[in-house]
Short mmCIF file of C-alpha atoms in Angstrom, two decimals:
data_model
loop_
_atom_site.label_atom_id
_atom_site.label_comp_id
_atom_site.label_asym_id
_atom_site.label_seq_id
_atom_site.Cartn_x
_atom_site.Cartn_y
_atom_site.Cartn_z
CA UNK A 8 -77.90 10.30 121.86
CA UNK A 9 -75.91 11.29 119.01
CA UNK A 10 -73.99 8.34 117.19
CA UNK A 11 -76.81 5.74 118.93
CA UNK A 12 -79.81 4.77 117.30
CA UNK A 13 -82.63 1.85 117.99
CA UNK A 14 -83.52 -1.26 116.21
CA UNK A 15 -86.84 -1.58 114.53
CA UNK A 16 -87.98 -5.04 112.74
CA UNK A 17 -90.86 -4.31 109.87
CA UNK A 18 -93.48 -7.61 108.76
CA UNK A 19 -94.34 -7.05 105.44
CA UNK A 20 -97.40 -9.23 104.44
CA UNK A 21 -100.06 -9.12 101.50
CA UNK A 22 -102.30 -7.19 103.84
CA UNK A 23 -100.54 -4.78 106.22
CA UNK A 24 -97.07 -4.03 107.42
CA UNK A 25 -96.02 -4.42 111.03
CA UNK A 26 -93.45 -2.67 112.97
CA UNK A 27 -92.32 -3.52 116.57
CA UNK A 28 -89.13 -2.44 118.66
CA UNK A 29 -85.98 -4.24 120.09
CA UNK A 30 -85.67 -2.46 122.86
CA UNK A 31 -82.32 -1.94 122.43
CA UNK A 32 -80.24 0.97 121.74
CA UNK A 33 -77.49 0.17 119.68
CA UNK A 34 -74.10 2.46 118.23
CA UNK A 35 -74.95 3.28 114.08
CA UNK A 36 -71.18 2.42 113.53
CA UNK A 37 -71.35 -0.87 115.65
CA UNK A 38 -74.79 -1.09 113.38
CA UNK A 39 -73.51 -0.29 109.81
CA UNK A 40 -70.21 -2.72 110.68
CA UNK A 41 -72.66 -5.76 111.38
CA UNK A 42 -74.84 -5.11 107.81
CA UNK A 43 -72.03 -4.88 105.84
CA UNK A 44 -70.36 -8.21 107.62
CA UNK A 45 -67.03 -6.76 108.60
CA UNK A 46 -66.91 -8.71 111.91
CA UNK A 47 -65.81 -11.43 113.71
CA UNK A 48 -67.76 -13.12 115.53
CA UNK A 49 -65.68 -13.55 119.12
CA UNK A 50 -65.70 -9.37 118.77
CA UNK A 51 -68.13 -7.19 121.09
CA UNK A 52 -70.40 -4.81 120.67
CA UNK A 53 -69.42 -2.35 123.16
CA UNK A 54 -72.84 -0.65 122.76
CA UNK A 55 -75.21 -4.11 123.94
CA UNK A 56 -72.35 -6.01 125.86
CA UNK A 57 -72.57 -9.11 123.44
CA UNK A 58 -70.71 -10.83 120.98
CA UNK A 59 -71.59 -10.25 117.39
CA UNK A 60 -72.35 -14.00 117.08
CA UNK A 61 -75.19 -13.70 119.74
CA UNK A 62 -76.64 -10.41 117.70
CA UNK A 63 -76.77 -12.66 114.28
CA UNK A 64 -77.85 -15.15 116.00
CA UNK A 65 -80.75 -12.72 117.69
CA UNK A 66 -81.64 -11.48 114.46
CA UNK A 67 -81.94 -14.91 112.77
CA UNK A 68 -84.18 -16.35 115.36
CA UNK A 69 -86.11 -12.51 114.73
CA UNK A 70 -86.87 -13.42 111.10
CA UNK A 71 -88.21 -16.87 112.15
CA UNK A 72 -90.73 -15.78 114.59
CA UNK A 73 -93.99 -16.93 113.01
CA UNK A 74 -96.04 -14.29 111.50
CA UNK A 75 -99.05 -14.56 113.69
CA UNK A 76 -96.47 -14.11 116.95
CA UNK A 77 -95.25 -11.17 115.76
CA UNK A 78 -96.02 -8.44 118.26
CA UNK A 79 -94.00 -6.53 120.64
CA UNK A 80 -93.52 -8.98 123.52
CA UNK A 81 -92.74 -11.54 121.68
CA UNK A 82 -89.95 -10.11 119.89
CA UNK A 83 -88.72 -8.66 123.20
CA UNK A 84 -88.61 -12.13 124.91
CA UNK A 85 -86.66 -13.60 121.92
CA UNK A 86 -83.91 -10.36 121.88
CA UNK A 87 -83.69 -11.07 126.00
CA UNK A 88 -82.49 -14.86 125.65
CA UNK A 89 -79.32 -13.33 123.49
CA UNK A 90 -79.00 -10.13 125.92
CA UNK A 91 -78.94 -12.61 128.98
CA UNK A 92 -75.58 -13.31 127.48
CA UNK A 93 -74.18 -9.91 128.34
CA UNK A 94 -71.05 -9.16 129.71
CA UNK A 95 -70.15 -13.00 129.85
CA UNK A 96 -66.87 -13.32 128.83
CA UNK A 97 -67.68 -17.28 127.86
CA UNK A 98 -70.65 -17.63 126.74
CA UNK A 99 -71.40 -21.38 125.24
CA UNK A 100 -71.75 -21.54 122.10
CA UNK A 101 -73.97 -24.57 120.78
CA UNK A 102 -71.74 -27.81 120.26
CA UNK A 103 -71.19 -28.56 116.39
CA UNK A 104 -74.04 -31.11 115.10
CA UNK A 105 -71.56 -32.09 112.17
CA UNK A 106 -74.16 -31.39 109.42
CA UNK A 107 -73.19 -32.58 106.35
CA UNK A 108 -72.90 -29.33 103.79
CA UNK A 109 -74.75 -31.53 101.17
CA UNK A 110 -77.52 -32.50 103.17
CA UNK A 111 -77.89 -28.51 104.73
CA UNK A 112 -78.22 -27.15 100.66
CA UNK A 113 -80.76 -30.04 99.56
CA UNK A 114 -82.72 -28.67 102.87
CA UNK A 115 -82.36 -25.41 101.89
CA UNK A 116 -83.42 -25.66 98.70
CA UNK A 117 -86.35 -27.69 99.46
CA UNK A 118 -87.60 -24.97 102.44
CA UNK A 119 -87.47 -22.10 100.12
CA UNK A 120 -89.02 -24.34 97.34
CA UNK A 121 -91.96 -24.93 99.67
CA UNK A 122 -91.96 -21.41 100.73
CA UNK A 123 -90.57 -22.05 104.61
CA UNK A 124 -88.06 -20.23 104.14
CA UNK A 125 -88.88 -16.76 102.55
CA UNK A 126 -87.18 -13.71 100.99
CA UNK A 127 -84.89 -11.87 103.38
CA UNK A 128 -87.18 -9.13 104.89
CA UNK A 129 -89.68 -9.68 103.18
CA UNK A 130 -92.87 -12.24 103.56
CA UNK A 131 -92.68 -13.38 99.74
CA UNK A 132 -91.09 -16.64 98.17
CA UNK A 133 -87.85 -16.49 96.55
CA UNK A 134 -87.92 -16.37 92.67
CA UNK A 135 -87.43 -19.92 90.95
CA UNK A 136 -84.71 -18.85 89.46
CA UNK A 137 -82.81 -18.15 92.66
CA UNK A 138 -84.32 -21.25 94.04
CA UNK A 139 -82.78 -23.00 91.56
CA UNK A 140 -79.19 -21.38 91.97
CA UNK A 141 -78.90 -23.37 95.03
CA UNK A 142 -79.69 -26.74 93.44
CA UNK A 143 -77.24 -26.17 90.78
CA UNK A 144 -74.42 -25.48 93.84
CA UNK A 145 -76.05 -28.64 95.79
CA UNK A 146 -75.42 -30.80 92.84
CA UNK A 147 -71.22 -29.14 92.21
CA UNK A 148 -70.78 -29.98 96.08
CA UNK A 149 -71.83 -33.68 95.49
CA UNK A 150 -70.22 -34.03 92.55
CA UNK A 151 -67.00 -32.45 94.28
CA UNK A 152 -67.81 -35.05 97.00
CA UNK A 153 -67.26 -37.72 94.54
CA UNK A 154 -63.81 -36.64 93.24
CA UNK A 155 -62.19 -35.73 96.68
CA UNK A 156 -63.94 -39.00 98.30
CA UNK A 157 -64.85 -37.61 101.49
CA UNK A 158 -67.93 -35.58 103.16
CA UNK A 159 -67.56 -32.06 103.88
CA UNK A 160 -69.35 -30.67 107.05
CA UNK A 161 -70.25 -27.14 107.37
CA UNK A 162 -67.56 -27.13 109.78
CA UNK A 163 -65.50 -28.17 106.96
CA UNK A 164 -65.61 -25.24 104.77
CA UNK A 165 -62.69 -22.83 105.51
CA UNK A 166 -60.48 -21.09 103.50
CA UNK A 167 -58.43 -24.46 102.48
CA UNK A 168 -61.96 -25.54 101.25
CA UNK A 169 -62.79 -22.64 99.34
CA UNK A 170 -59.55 -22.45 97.27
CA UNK A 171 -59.50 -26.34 96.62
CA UNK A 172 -63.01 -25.68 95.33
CA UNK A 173 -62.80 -22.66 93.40
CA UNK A 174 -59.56 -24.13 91.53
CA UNK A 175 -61.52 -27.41 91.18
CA UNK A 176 -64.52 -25.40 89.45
CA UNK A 177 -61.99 -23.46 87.25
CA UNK A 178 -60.73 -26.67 86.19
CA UNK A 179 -63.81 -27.28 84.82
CA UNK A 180 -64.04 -24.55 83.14
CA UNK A 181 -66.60 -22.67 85.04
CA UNK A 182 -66.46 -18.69 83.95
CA UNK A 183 -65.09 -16.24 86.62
CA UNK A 184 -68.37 -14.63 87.28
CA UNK A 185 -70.32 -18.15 87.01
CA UNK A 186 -67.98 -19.05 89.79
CA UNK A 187 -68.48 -15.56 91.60
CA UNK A 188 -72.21 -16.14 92.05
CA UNK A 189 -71.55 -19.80 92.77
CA UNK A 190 -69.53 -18.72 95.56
CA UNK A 191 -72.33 -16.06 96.63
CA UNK A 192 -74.37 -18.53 97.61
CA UNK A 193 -72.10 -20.64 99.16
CA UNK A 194 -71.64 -17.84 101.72
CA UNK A 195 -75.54 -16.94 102.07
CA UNK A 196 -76.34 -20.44 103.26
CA UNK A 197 -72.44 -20.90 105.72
CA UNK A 198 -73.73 -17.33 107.04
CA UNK A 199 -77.38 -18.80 107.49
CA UNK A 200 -76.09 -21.75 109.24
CA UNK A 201 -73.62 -19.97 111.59
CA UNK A 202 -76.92 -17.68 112.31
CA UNK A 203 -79.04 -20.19 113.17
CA UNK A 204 -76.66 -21.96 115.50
CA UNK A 205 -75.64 -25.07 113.38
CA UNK A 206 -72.27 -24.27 113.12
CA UNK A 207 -69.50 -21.88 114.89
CA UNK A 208 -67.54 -21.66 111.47
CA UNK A 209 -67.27 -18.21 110.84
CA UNK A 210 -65.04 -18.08 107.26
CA UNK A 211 -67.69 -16.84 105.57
CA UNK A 212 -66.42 -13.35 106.94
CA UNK A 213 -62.76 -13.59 105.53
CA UNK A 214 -61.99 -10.97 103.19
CA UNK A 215 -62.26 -12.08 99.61
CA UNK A 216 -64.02 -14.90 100.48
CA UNK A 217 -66.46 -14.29 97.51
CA UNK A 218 -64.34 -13.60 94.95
CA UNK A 219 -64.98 -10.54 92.31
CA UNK A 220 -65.08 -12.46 88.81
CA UNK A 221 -63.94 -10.18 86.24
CA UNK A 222 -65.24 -7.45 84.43
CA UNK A 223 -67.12 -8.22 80.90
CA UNK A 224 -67.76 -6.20 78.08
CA UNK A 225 -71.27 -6.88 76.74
CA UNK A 226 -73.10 -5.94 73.72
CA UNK A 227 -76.20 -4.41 72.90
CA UNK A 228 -78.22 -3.93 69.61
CA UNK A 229 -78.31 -0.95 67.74
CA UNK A 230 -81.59 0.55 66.75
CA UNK A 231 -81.16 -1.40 63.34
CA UNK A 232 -80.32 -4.09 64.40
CA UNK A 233 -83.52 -4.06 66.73
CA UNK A 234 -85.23 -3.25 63.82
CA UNK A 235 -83.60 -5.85 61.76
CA UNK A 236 -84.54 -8.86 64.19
CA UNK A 237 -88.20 -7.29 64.22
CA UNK A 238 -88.46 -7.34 60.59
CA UNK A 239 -87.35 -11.13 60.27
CA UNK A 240 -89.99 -12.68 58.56
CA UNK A 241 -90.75 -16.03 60.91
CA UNK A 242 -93.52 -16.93 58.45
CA UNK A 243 -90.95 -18.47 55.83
CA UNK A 244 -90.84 -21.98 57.46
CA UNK A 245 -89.24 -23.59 54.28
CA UNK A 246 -86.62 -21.00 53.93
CA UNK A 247 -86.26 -20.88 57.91
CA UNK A 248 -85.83 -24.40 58.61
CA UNK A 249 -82.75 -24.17 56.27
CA UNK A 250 -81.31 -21.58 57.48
CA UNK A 251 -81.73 -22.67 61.23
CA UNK A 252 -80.22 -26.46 60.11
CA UNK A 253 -77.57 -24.99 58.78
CA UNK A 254 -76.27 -23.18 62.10
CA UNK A 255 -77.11 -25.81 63.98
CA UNK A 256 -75.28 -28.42 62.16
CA UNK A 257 -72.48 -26.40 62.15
CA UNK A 258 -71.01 -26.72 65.72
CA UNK A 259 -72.05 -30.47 66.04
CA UNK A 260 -68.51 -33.04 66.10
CA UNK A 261 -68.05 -34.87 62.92
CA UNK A 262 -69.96 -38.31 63.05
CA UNK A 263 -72.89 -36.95 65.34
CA UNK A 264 -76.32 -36.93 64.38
CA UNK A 265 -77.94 -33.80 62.55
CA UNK A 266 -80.33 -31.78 63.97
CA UNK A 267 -83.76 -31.12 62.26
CA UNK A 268 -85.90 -27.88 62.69
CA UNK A 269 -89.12 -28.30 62.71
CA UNK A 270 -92.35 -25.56 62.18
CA UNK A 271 -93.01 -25.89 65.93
CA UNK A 272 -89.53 -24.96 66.67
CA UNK A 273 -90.36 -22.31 64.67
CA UNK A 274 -92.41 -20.89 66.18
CA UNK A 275 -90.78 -20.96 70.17
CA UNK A 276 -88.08 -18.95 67.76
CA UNK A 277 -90.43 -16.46 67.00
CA UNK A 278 -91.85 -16.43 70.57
CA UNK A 279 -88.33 -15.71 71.88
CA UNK A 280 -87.80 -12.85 69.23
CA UNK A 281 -90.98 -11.28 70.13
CA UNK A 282 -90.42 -11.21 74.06
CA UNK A 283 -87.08 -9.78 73.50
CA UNK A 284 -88.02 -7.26 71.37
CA UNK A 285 -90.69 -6.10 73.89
CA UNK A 286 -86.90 -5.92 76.31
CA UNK A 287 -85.20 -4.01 74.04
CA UNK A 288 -88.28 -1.43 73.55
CA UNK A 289 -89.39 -1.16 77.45
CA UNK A 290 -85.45 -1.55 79.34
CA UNK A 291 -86.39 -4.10 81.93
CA UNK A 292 -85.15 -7.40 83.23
CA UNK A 293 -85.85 -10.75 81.72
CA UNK A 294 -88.45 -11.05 85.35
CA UNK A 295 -90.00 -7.79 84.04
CA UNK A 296 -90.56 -7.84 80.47
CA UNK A 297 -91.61 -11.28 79.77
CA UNK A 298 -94.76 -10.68 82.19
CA UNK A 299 -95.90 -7.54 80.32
CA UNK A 300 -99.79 -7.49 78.82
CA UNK A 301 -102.41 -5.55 78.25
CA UNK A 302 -103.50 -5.46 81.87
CA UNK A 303 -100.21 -3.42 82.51
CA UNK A 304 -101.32 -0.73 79.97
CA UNK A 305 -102.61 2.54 81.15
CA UNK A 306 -103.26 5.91 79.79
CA UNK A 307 -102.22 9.37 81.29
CA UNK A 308 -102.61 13.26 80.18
CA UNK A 309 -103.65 11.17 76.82
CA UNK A 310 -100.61 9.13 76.39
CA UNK A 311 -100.39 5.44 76.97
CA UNK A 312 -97.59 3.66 79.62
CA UNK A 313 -96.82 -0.14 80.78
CA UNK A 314 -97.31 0.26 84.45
CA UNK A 315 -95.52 -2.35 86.41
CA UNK A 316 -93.79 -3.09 89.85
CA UNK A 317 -90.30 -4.71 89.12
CA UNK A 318 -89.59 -8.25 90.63
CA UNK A 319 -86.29 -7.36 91.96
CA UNK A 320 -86.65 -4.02 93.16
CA UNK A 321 -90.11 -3.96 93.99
CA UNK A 322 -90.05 -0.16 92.21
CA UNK A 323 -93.15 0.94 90.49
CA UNK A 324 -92.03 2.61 86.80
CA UNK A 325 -94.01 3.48 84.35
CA UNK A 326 -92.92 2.81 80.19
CA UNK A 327 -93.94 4.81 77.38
CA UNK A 328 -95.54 2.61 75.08
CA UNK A 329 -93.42 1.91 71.60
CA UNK A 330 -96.08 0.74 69.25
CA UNK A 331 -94.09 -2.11 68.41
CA UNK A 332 -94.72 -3.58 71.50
CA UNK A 333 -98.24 -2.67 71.35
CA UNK A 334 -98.87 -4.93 67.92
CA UNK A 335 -96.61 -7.83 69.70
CA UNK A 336 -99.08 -7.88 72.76
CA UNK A 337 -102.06 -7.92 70.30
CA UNK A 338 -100.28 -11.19 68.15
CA UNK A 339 -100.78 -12.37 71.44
CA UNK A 340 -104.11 -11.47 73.08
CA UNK A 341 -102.08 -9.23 75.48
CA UNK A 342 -100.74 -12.24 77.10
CA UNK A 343 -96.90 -13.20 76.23
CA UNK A 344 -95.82 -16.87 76.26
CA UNK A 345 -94.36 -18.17 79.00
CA UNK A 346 -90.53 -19.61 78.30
CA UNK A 347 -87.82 -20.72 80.67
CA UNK A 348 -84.39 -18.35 80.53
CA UNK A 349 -81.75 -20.94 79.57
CA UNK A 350 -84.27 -21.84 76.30
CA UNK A 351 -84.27 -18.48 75.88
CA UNK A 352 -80.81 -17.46 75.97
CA UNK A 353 -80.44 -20.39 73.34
CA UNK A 354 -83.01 -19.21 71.18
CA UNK A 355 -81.78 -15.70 71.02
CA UNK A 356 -78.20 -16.20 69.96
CA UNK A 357 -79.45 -19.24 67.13
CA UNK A 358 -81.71 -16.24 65.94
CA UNK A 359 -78.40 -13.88 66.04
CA UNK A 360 -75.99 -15.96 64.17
CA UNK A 361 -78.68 -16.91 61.63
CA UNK A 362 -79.10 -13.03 60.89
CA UNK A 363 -75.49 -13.12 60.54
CA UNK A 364 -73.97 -11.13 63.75
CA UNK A 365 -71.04 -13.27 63.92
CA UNK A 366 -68.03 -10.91 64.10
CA UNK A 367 -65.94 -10.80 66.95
CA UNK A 368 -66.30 -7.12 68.96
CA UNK A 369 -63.42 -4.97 69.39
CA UNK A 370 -63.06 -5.60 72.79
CA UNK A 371 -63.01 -9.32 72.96
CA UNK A 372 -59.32 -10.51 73.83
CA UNK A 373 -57.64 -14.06 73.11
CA UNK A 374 -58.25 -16.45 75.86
CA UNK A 375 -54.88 -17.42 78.10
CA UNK A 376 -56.22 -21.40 77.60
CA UNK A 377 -56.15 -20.54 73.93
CA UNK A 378 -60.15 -21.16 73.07
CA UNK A 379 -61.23 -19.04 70.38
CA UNK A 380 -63.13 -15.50 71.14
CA UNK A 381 -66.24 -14.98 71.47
CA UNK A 382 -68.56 -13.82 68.81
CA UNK A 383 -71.16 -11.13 68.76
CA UNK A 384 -74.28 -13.83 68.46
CA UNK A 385 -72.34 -15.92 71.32
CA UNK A 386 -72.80 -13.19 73.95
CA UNK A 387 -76.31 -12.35 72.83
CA UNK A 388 -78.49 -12.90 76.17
CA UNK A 389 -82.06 -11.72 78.04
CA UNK A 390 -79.92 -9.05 79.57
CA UNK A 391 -79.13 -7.61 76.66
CA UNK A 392 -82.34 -6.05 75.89
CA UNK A 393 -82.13 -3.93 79.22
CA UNK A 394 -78.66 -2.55 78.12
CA UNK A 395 -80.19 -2.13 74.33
CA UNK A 396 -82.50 0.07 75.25
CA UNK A 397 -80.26 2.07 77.83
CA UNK A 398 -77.80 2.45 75.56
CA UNK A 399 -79.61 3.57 72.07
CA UNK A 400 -82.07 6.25 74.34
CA UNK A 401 -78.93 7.60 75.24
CA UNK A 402 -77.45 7.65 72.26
CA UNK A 403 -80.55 9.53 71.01
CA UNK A 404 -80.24 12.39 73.24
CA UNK A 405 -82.76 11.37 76.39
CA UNK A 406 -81.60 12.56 79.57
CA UNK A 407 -80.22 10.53 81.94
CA UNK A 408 -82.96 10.98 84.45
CA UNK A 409 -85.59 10.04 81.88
CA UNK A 410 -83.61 6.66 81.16
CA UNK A 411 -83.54 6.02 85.45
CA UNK A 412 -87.56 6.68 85.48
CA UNK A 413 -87.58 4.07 83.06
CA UNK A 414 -84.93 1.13 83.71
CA UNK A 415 -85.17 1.69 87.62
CA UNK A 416 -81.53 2.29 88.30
CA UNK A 417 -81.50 4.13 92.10
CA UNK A 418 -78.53 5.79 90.56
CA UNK A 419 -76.69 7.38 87.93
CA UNK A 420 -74.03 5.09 88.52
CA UNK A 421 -75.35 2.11 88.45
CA UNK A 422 -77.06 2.81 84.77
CA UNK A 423 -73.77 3.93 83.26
CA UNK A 424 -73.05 0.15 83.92
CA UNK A 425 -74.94 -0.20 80.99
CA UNK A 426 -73.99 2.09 78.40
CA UNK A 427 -71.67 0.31 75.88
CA UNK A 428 -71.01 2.79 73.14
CA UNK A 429 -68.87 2.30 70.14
CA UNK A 430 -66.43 4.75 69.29
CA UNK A 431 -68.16 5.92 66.55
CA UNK A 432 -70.81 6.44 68.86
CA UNK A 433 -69.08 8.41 71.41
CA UNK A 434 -67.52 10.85 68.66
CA UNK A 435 -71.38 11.61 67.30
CA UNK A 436 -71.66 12.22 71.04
CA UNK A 437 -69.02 14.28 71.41
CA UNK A 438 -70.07 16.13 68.27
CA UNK A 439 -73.67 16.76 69.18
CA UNK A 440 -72.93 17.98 72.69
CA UNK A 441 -69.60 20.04 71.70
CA UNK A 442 -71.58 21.59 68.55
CA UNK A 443 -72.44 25.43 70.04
CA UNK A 444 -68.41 25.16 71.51
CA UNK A 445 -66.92 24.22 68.46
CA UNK A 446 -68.86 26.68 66.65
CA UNK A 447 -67.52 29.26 68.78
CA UNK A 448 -64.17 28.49 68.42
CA UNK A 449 -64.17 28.42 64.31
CA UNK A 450 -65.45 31.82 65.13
CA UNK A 451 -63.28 33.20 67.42
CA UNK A 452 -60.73 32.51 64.62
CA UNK A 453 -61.60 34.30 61.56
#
């Protein structure tokens, strides 16, 4: 039936993948308007007869069904206990257990940290560093706890919640898009809980209810700069440790204690250089490119490639091999240190200011609360190594298509994100692409 489709559900495990049927035939746009969460849940689905409540709340108990139960009849029996709820106008919902929002993240966090809980659609764990995103908002809802002195239920957060909070966090001074992802998963686990029954509080589906941060310009290297950072001699521990002190000691408040650089600090400097020079030279994410070795290396039609499967996207790609990174892999017996991102982040912008990228880009604006901008060193981060190399292949001439079999971008879109050209640049750009056109006009007027 045209418009109508049915619902599949798909167990992906190390070994096989499984698919079984709902039974159910379902409307695409009643379909599409439940995925994208722009629904209420006291709405129905004109196409099953049931709330949209009951159909999250079918689909949750879906994803829990143990992996060995998962089979055809089983799924059917779980999808009949919500479609025994059709056309009741007043169907019960399950009577608020007054969970205490605290107590929900710390549980949470500790059932995806013991792999319980598991990434949506899929039967892997959940990276650490998304594990740990929900600590981190755990820990701001105690601590908010603590300065309103009360509890908040999951009952409790509505919209009044959500703008005390947000202001509360901005007060702070939390960064827009800090507070944007904060926010993100503030709404996975309300949406979780409403799914699973523990709670009828539906705000999670107001408009707006995450909010969408602000835009940020961010840098990128050039290819000397690149080339710059790798030709930084890290051997020079005398001359280093000066160098290092002196940028250190620098932002510390008068009276405090001075910081000393040592040859083993050193060398985690030199570590951090390393893996984010093998970023700027293969275009990956921080989950990509610090895992590359010599196992990922393979030859084809007499060239050699890093093979790997991204983390996020789970897309295979396949990176022409700089040299560069080849001789970093070999300092390293083909296996790259391992280093946690917040270290690293720190690391890269000491080793940025020490080189002496400390002015302040064009497009960095005075703050309204009247801090100081930001320099080029300060906004140095692991992501900038995937928009490095975006942005200087580009600016050499490689297609656009060669730069998406590369980076993994699904679309063109999505990489322009990336590109951050100066206006000098764009005009060498301009130039190169505009040369057989401007030719022809100089021509055309002799």
């Amino acid at each position: 039936m045209k418009g109508y489709g049915t619902i599949h559900v798909r167990l992906r495990s190390k070994n096989a993948m499984r698919c079984c049927t709902l039974g159910i035939t379902i409307k695409a746009s009643e379909w599409n308007r439940y995925k994208a969460n722009k629904w209420t849940s006291s709405s129905t689905m004109a196409s099953l007869g049931i709330r949209y409540r009951d159909f999250a709340r079918m689909m949750a108990a879906i994803r829990l069904v143990p992996e060995e139960d998962f089979e055809n009849q089983r799924i059917k029996t779980v999808c009949q206990q919500y479609m025994d709820c059709k056309d009741d106008k007043h169907t019960a919902l399950p009577a608020p257990q007054n969970i205490r929002f605290a107590t929900y993240i710390q549980q949470y966090y500790e059932e995806l940290k013991t792999g319980k809980r598991l990434k949506r659609q899929q039967s892997v764990p959940v990276s650490r560093g998304y594990m740990e995103g929900f600590k981190t908002v755990g820990n701001a809802i105690l601590h908010y706890e603590q300065v309103c002195g009360k509890h908040f239920t999951l009952d409790d957060i509505d919209g009044m919640f959500r703008r005390n909070y947000m202001k509360w966090l901005t007060d702070r001074g939390t960064k827009p898009n800090t507070i944007k992802s904060h926010m993100r998963l503030v709404y996975i686990l309300l949406k979780t809980a409403f799914e699973e029954g523990l709670t009828q509080n539906d705000a999670f589906l107001t408009k707006g209810f995450v909010p969408t941060g602000e835009q940020v310009d961010a840098v990128y290297l050039s290819t000397r700069q690149v080339q710059a950072l790798i030709d930084l001699d890290m051997t020079d521990t005398k001359k280093l440790r000066s160098q290092f002190e002196t940028v250190l000691n620098a932002h510390l408040p008068p009276g405090a204690r001075q910081r000393r650089v040592y040859a083993e600090d050193i060398r985690r400097y030199a570590v951090a250089r390393d893996i984010f020079v093998i970023g700027c030279l293969t275009g990956q994410r921080i989950s990509d490119y610090k895992r590359i070795g010599h196992d990922m290396i393979t030859e084809y039609d007499g060239k050699q490639f890093i093979c790997l499967v991204q983390c996020k996207s789970k897309k295979k790609v396949m990176i022409p091999l700089d040299k560069r990174v080849r001789h970093i892999l070999d300092k390293y017996n083909g296996v790259l240190p391992k280093i946690n991102e917040p270290t690293f982040n720190r690391h890269l912008r000491l080793l940025a200011e020490t080189i002496g990228w400390t002015t302040i880009p064009a497009f960095e604006q005075a703050k309204p609360d009247g801090s100081p901008p930001r320099r080029f060193c300060d906004m140095v981060s692991s992501h900038t190594a995937r928009r490095t190399f975006a942005t200087n292949a580009y600016s050499c001439g490689v297609p656009i298509a060669s730069i998406m079999a590369v980076t993994g971008h699904s679309t063109e879109e999505k990489l322009r994100t990336y590109l951050h050209l100066q206006a000098e640049d764009k005009a060498l750009l301009a130039a190169r692409d505009m040369e057989g056109f401007l030719h022809l006009r100089r021509s055309s007027r002799l």
